Amino acid sequence: MLADVSRIPGKSAKERAMHILRKSGVASVPASAFYHDGRGESMVRFCFAKEDAVLEEAGHRLQILA
């Protein structure tokens, strides 16, 4: 899933993904990695191929960014 992170501090998707990781401990992939033309700088990709308990914990951790 791609998520809009334009409100997260950072000038690029990579900076925003790192901010999310530092603040919440939840990893994401900069969406710019999936485009060749500069798109995706305001989005990150989250993977949901995890157990329900892990996803619930990630959701709680991400709430601190709201």
Short mmCIF file of the N, C-alpha and C atoms (twelve columns), coordinates in Angstrom:
data_MODEL
# 
_entry.id   MODEL 
# 
loop_
_atom_site.group_PDB 
_atom_site.id 
_atom_site.type_symbol 
_atom_site.label_atom_id 
_atom_site.label_alt_id 
_atom_site.label_comp_id 
_atom_site.label_asym_id 
_atom_site.label_seq_id 
_atom_site.Cartn_x 
_atom_site.Cartn_y 
_atom_site.Cartn_z 
_atom_site.pdbx_PDB_model_num 
ATOM 1   N N  . MET A 1  0.837  -1.156  0.000   1 
ATOM 2   C CA . MET A 1  0.000  0.000   0.000   1 
ATOM 3   C C  . MET A 1  0.890  1.230   0.000   1 
ATOM 4   N N  . LEU A 2  0.556  2.207   -0.819  1 
ATOM 5   C CA . LEU A 2  1.254  3.484   -0.809  1 
ATOM 6   C C  . LEU A 2  0.485  4.453   0.073   1 
ATOM 7   N N  . ALA A 3  1.218  5.168   0.904   1 
ATOM 8   C CA . ALA A 3  0.603  6.137   1.810   1 
ATOM 9   C C  . ALA A 3  1.179  7.520   1.541   1 
ATOM 10  N N  . ASP A 4  0.308  8.518   1.538   1 
ATOM 11  C CA . ASP A 4  0.725  9.907   1.365   1 
ATOM 12  C C  . ASP A 4  1.396  10.379  2.653   1 
ATOM 13  N N  . VAL A 5  2.645  10.771  2.557   1 
ATOM 14  C CA . VAL A 5  3.391  11.238  3.732   1 
ATOM 15  C C  . VAL A 5  3.864  12.677  3.531   1 
ATOM 16  N N  . SER A 6  3.154  13.426  2.714   1 
ATOM 17  C CA . SER A 6  3.572  14.795  2.408   1 
ATOM 18  C C  . SER A 6  3.599  15.688  3.645   1 
ATOM 19  N N  . ARG A 7  2.881  15.320  4.693   1 
ATOM 20  C CA . ARG A 7  2.878  16.118  5.928   1 
ATOM 21  C C  . ARG A 7  4.012  15.734  6.878   1 
ATOM 22  N N  . ILE A 8  4.719  14.669  6.558   1 
ATOM 23  C CA . ILE A 8  5.842  14.216  7.384   1 
ATOM 24  C C  . ILE A 8  7.068  15.064  7.029   1 
ATOM 25  N N  . PRO A 9  7.849  15.483  8.022   1 
ATOM 26  C CA . PRO A 9  9.046  16.275  7.715   1 
ATOM 27  C C  . PRO A 9  10.010 15.534  6.791   1 
ATOM 28  N N  . GLY A 10 10.581 16.283  5.854   1 
ATOM 29  C CA . GLY A 10 11.555 15.726  4.922   1 
ATOM 30  C C  . GLY A 10 11.355 16.303  3.539   1 
ATOM 31  N N  . LYS A 11 12.423 16.322  2.772   1 
ATOM 32  C CA . LYS A 11 12.367 16.867  1.415   1 
ATOM 33  C C  . LYS A 11 12.178 15.793  0.357   1 
ATOM 34  N N  . SER A 12 12.317 14.538  0.747   1 
ATOM 35  C CA . SER A 12 12.192 13.438  -0.210  1 
ATOM 36  C C  . SER A 12 11.489 12.267  0.467   1 
ATOM 37  N N  . ALA A 13 11.069 11.319  -0.340  1 
ATOM 38  C CA . ALA A 13 10.429 10.122  0.214   1 
ATOM 39  C C  . ALA A 13 11.398 9.369   1.121   1 
ATOM 40  N N  . LYS A 14 12.670 9.364   0.759   1 
ATOM 41  C CA . LYS A 14 13.666 8.678   1.586   1 
ATOM 42  C C  . LYS A 14 13.790 9.350   2.951   1 
ATOM 43  N N  . GLU A 15 13.862 10.669  2.978   1 
ATOM 44  C CA . GLU A 15 13.945 11.387  4.255   1 
ATOM 45  C C  . GLU A 15 12.696 11.145  5.095   1 
ATOM 46  N N  . ARG A 16 11.541 11.127  4.455   1 
ATOM 47  C CA . ARG A 16 10.285 10.899  5.182   1 
ATOM 48  C C  . ARG A 16 10.220 9.475   5.728   1 
ATOM 49  N N  . ALA A 17 10.654 8.504   4.938   1 
ATOM 50  C CA . ALA A 17 10.671 7.112   5.401   1 
ATOM 51  C C  . ALA A 17 11.605 6.965   6.602   1 
ATOM 52  N N  . MET A 18 12.741 7.633   6.564   1 
ATOM 53  C CA . MET A 18 13.682 7.570   7.685   1 
ATOM 54  C C  . MET A 18 13.107 8.255   8.921   1 
ATOM 55  N N  . HIS A 19 12.387 9.346   8.738   1 
ATOM 56  C CA . HIS A 19 11.741 10.027  9.864   1 
ATOM 57  C C  . HIS A 19 10.722 9.097   10.519  1 
ATOM 58  N N  . ILE A 20 9.918  8.430   9.709   1 
ATOM 59  C CA . ILE A 20 8.926  7.485   10.229  1 
ATOM 60  C C  . ILE A 20 9.619  6.382   11.011  1 
ATOM 61  N N  . LEU A 21 10.695 5.853   10.472  1 
ATOM 62  C CA . LEU A 21 11.434 4.785   11.142  1 
ATOM 63  C C  . LEU A 21 12.010 5.255   12.478  1 
ATOM 64  N N  . ARG A 22 12.627 6.430   12.491  1 
ATOM 65  C CA . ARG A 22 13.220 6.948   13.731  1 
ATOM 66  C C  . ARG A 22 12.168 7.215   14.800  1 
ATOM 67  N N  . LYS A 23 11.040 7.789   14.409  1 
ATOM 68  C CA . LYS A 23 10.015 8.177   15.381  1 
ATOM 69  C C  . LYS A 23 9.146  7.020   15.845  1 
ATOM 70  N N  . SER A 24 8.865  6.059   14.951  1 
ATOM 71  C CA . SER A 24 7.899  5.007   15.292  1 
ATOM 72  C C  . SER A 24 8.489  3.602   15.319  1 
ATOM 73  N N  . GLY A 25 9.639  3.421   14.688  1 
ATOM 74  C CA . GLY A 25 10.206 2.079   14.598  1 
ATOM 75  C C  . GLY A 25 9.558  1.237   13.517  1 
ATOM 76  N N  . VAL A 26 8.746  1.855   12.661  1 
ATOM 77  C CA . VAL A 26 8.066  1.149   11.573  1 
ATOM 78  C C  . VAL A 26 8.783  1.480   10.263  1 
ATOM 79  N N  . ALA A 27 9.187  0.447   9.547   1 
ATOM 80  C CA . ALA A 27 9.916  0.639   8.293   1 
ATOM 81  C C  . ALA A 27 8.960  0.773   7.113   1 
ATOM 82  N N  . SER A 28 9.373  1.564   6.151   1 
ATOM 83  C CA . SER A 28 8.632  1.721   4.903   1 
ATOM 84  C C  . SER A 28 9.647  1.891   3.781   1 
ATOM 85  N N  . VAL A 29 9.163  1.805   2.556   1 
ATOM 86  C CA . VAL A 29 10.030 1.960   1.386   1 
ATOM 87  C C  . VAL A 29 9.616  3.237   0.665   1 
ATOM 88  N N  . PRO A 30 10.559 4.119   0.358   1 
ATOM 89  C CA . PRO A 30 10.209 5.316   -0.403  1 
ATOM 90  C C  . PRO A 30 9.563  4.927   -1.736  1 
ATOM 91  N N  . ALA A 31 8.415  5.515   -2.034  1 
ATOM 92  C CA . ALA A 31 7.716  5.172   -3.277  1 
ATOM 93  C C  . ALA A 31 8.512  5.593   -4.503  1 
ATOM 94  N N  . SER A 32 9.411  6.533   -4.346  1 
ATOM 95  C CA . SER A 32 10.235 6.956   -5.484  1 
ATOM 96  C C  . SER A 32 11.067 5.801   -6.038  1 
ATOM 97  N N  . ALA A 33 11.273 4.763   -5.251  1 
ATOM 98  C CA . ALA A 33 12.011 3.586   -5.720  1 
ATOM 99  C C  . ALA A 33 11.248 2.830   -6.806  1 
ATOM 100 N N  . PHE A 34 9.951  3.090   -6.924  1 
ATOM 101 C CA . PHE A 34 9.116  2.381   -7.893  1 
ATOM 102 C C  . PHE A 34 8.835  3.204   -9.150  1 
ATOM 103 N N  . TYR A 35 9.379  4.411   -9.223  1 
ATOM 104 C CA . TYR A 35 9.156  5.302   -10.366 1 
ATOM 105 C C  . TYR A 35 10.496 5.730   -10.940 1 
ATOM 106 N N  . HIS A 36 10.517 6.059   -12.210 1 
ATOM 107 C CA . HIS A 36 11.752 6.513   -12.840 1 
ATOM 108 C C  . HIS A 36 11.722 7.998   -13.173 1 
ATOM 109 N N  . ASP A 37 10.601 8.649   -12.973 1 
ATOM 110 C CA . ASP A 37 10.448 10.034  -13.426 1 
ATOM 111 C C  . ASP A 37 10.257 11.045  -12.293 1 
ATOM 112 N N  . GLY A 38 10.674 10.707  -11.089 1 
ATOM 113 C CA . GLY A 38 10.576 11.652  -9.982  1 
ATOM 114 C C  . GLY A 38 9.278  11.607  -9.208  1 
ATOM 115 N N  . ARG A 39 8.338  10.815  -9.672  1 
ATOM 116 C CA . ARG A 39 7.093  10.700  -8.912  1 
ATOM 117 C C  . ARG A 39 7.342  9.880   -7.657  1 
ATOM 118 N N  . GLY A 40 6.445  9.977   -6.727  1 
ATOM 119 C CA . GLY A 40 6.529  9.166   -5.523  1 
ATOM 120 C C  . GLY A 40 7.261  9.819   -4.368  1 
ATOM 121 N N  . GLU A 41 7.678  11.069  -4.513  1 
ATOM 122 C CA . GLU A 41 8.432  11.722  -3.445  1 
ATOM 123 C C  . GLU A 41 7.576  12.058  -2.227  1 
ATOM 124 N N  . SER A 42 6.263  11.995  -2.365  1 
ATOM 125 C CA . SER A 42 5.397  12.283  -1.216  1 
ATOM 126 C C  . SER A 42 4.703  11.023  -0.703  1 
ATOM 127 N N  . MET A 43 5.205  9.839   -1.120  1 
ATOM 128 C CA . MET A 43 4.575  8.587   -0.706  1 
ATOM 129 C C  . MET A 43 5.614  7.575   -0.240  1 
ATOM 130 N N  . VAL A 44 5.165  6.683   0.635   1 
ATOM 131 C CA . VAL A 44 5.980  5.540   1.045   1 
ATOM 132 C C  . VAL A 44 5.119  4.292   0.934   1 
ATOM 133 N N  . ARG A 45 5.777  3.144   0.840   1 
ATOM 134 C CA . ARG A 45 5.075  1.864   0.722   1 
ATOM 135 C C  . ARG A 45 5.226  1.096   2.023   1 
ATOM 136 N N  . PHE A 46 4.098  0.584   2.512   1 
ATOM 137 C CA . PHE A 46 4.087  -0.290  3.676   1 
ATOM 138 C C  . PHE A 46 3.718  -1.695  3.224   1 
ATOM 139 N N  . CYS A 47 4.355  -2.687  3.805   1 
ATOM 140 C CA . CYS A 47 4.077  -4.089  3.506   1 
ATOM 141 C C  . CYS A 47 3.164  -4.659  4.589   1 
ATOM 142 N N  . PHE A 48 2.162  -5.402  4.182   1 
ATOM 143 C CA . PHE A 48 1.219  -5.989  5.126   1 
ATOM 144 C C  . PHE A 48 1.359  -7.503  5.213   1 
ATOM 145 N N  . ALA A 49 2.467  -8.040  4.762   1 
ATOM 146 C CA . ALA A 49 2.698  -9.489  4.812   1 
ATOM 147 C C  . ALA A 49 3.278  -9.863  6.174   1 
ATOM 148 N N  . LYS A 50 2.526  -9.549  7.195   1 
ATOM 149 C CA . LYS A 50 2.938  -9.800  8.581   1 
ATOM 150 C C  . LYS A 50 1.766  -10.388 9.348   1 
ATOM 151 N N  . GLU A 51 2.055  -10.916 10.523  1 
ATOM 152 C CA . GLU A 51 0.992  -11.438 11.381  1 
ATOM 153 C C  . GLU A 51 0.148  -10.282 11.912  1 
ATOM 154 N N  . ASP A 52 -1.106 -10.578 12.237  1 
ATOM 155 C CA . ASP A 52 -2.028 -9.545  12.701  1 
ATOM 156 C C  . ASP A 52 -1.488 -8.772  13.897  1 
ATOM 157 N N  . ALA A 53 -0.870 -9.455  14.834  1 
ATOM 158 C CA . ALA A 53 -0.349 -8.787  16.031  1 
ATOM 159 C C  . ALA A 53 0.731  -7.764  15.664  1 
ATOM 160 N N  . VAL A 54 1.560  -8.092  14.691  1 
ATOM 161 C CA . VAL A 54 2.615  -7.172  14.249  1 
ATOM 162 C C  . VAL A 54 1.991  -5.951  13.577  1 
ATOM 163 N N  . LEU A 55 0.971  -6.169  12.760  1 
ATOM 164 C CA . LEU A 55 0.294  -5.062  12.087  1 
ATOM 165 C C  . LEU A 55 -0.410 -4.152  13.083  1 
ATOM 166 N N  . GLU A 56 -1.028 -4.734  14.096  1 
ATOM 167 C CA . GLU A 56 -1.683 -3.928  15.128  1 
ATOM 168 C C  . GLU A 56 -0.668 -3.066  15.865  1 
ATOM 169 N N  . GLU A 57 0.466  -3.641  16.209  1 
ATOM 170 C CA . GLU A 57 1.519  -2.883  16.893  1 
ATOM 171 C C  . GLU A 57 2.033  -1.759  16.002  1 
ATOM 172 N N  . ALA A 58 2.226  -2.034  14.729  1 
ATOM 173 C CA . ALA A 58 2.686  -1.000  13.795  1 
ATOM 174 C C  . ALA A 58 1.675  0.137   13.716  1 
ATOM 175 N N  . GLY A 59 0.398  -0.199  13.682  1 
ATOM 176 C CA . GLY A 59 -0.647 0.821   13.657  1 
ATOM 177 C C  . GLY A 59 -0.600 1.717   14.879  1 
ATOM 178 N N  . HIS A 60 -0.415 1.113   16.038  1 
ATOM 179 C CA . HIS A 60 -0.311 1.900   17.274  1 
ATOM 180 C C  . HIS A 60 0.918  2.805   17.236  1 
ATOM 181 N N  . ARG A 61 2.017  2.288   16.763  1 
ATOM 182 C CA . ARG A 61 3.250  3.081   16.700  1 
ATOM 183 C C  . ARG A 61 3.128  4.243   15.721  1 
ATOM 184 N N  . LEU A 62 2.451  4.013   14.603  1 
ATOM 185 C CA . LEU A 62 2.302  5.071   13.602  1 
ATOM 186 C C  . LEU A 62 1.395  6.197   14.084  1 
ATOM 187 N N  . GLN A 63 0.542  5.916   15.042  1 
ATOM 188 C CA . GLN A 63 -0.360 6.950   15.550  1 
ATOM 189 C C  . GLN A 63 0.391  8.112   16.184  1 
ATOM 190 N N  . ILE A 64 1.604  7.895   16.654  1 
ATOM 191 C CA . ILE A 64 2.352  8.999   17.261  1 
ATOM 192 C C  . ILE A 64 2.721  10.064  16.234  1 
ATOM 193 N N  . LEU A 65 2.633  9.730   14.960  1 
ATOM 194 C CA . LEU A 65 2.948  10.686  13.905  1 
ATOM 195 C C  . LEU A 65 1.756  11.563  13.541  1 
ATOM 196 N N  . ALA A 66 0.586  11.198  14.004  1 
ATOM 197 C CA . ALA A 66 -0.638 11.942  13.650  1 
ATOM 198 C C  . ALA A 66 -0.729 13.263  14.381  1 
# 
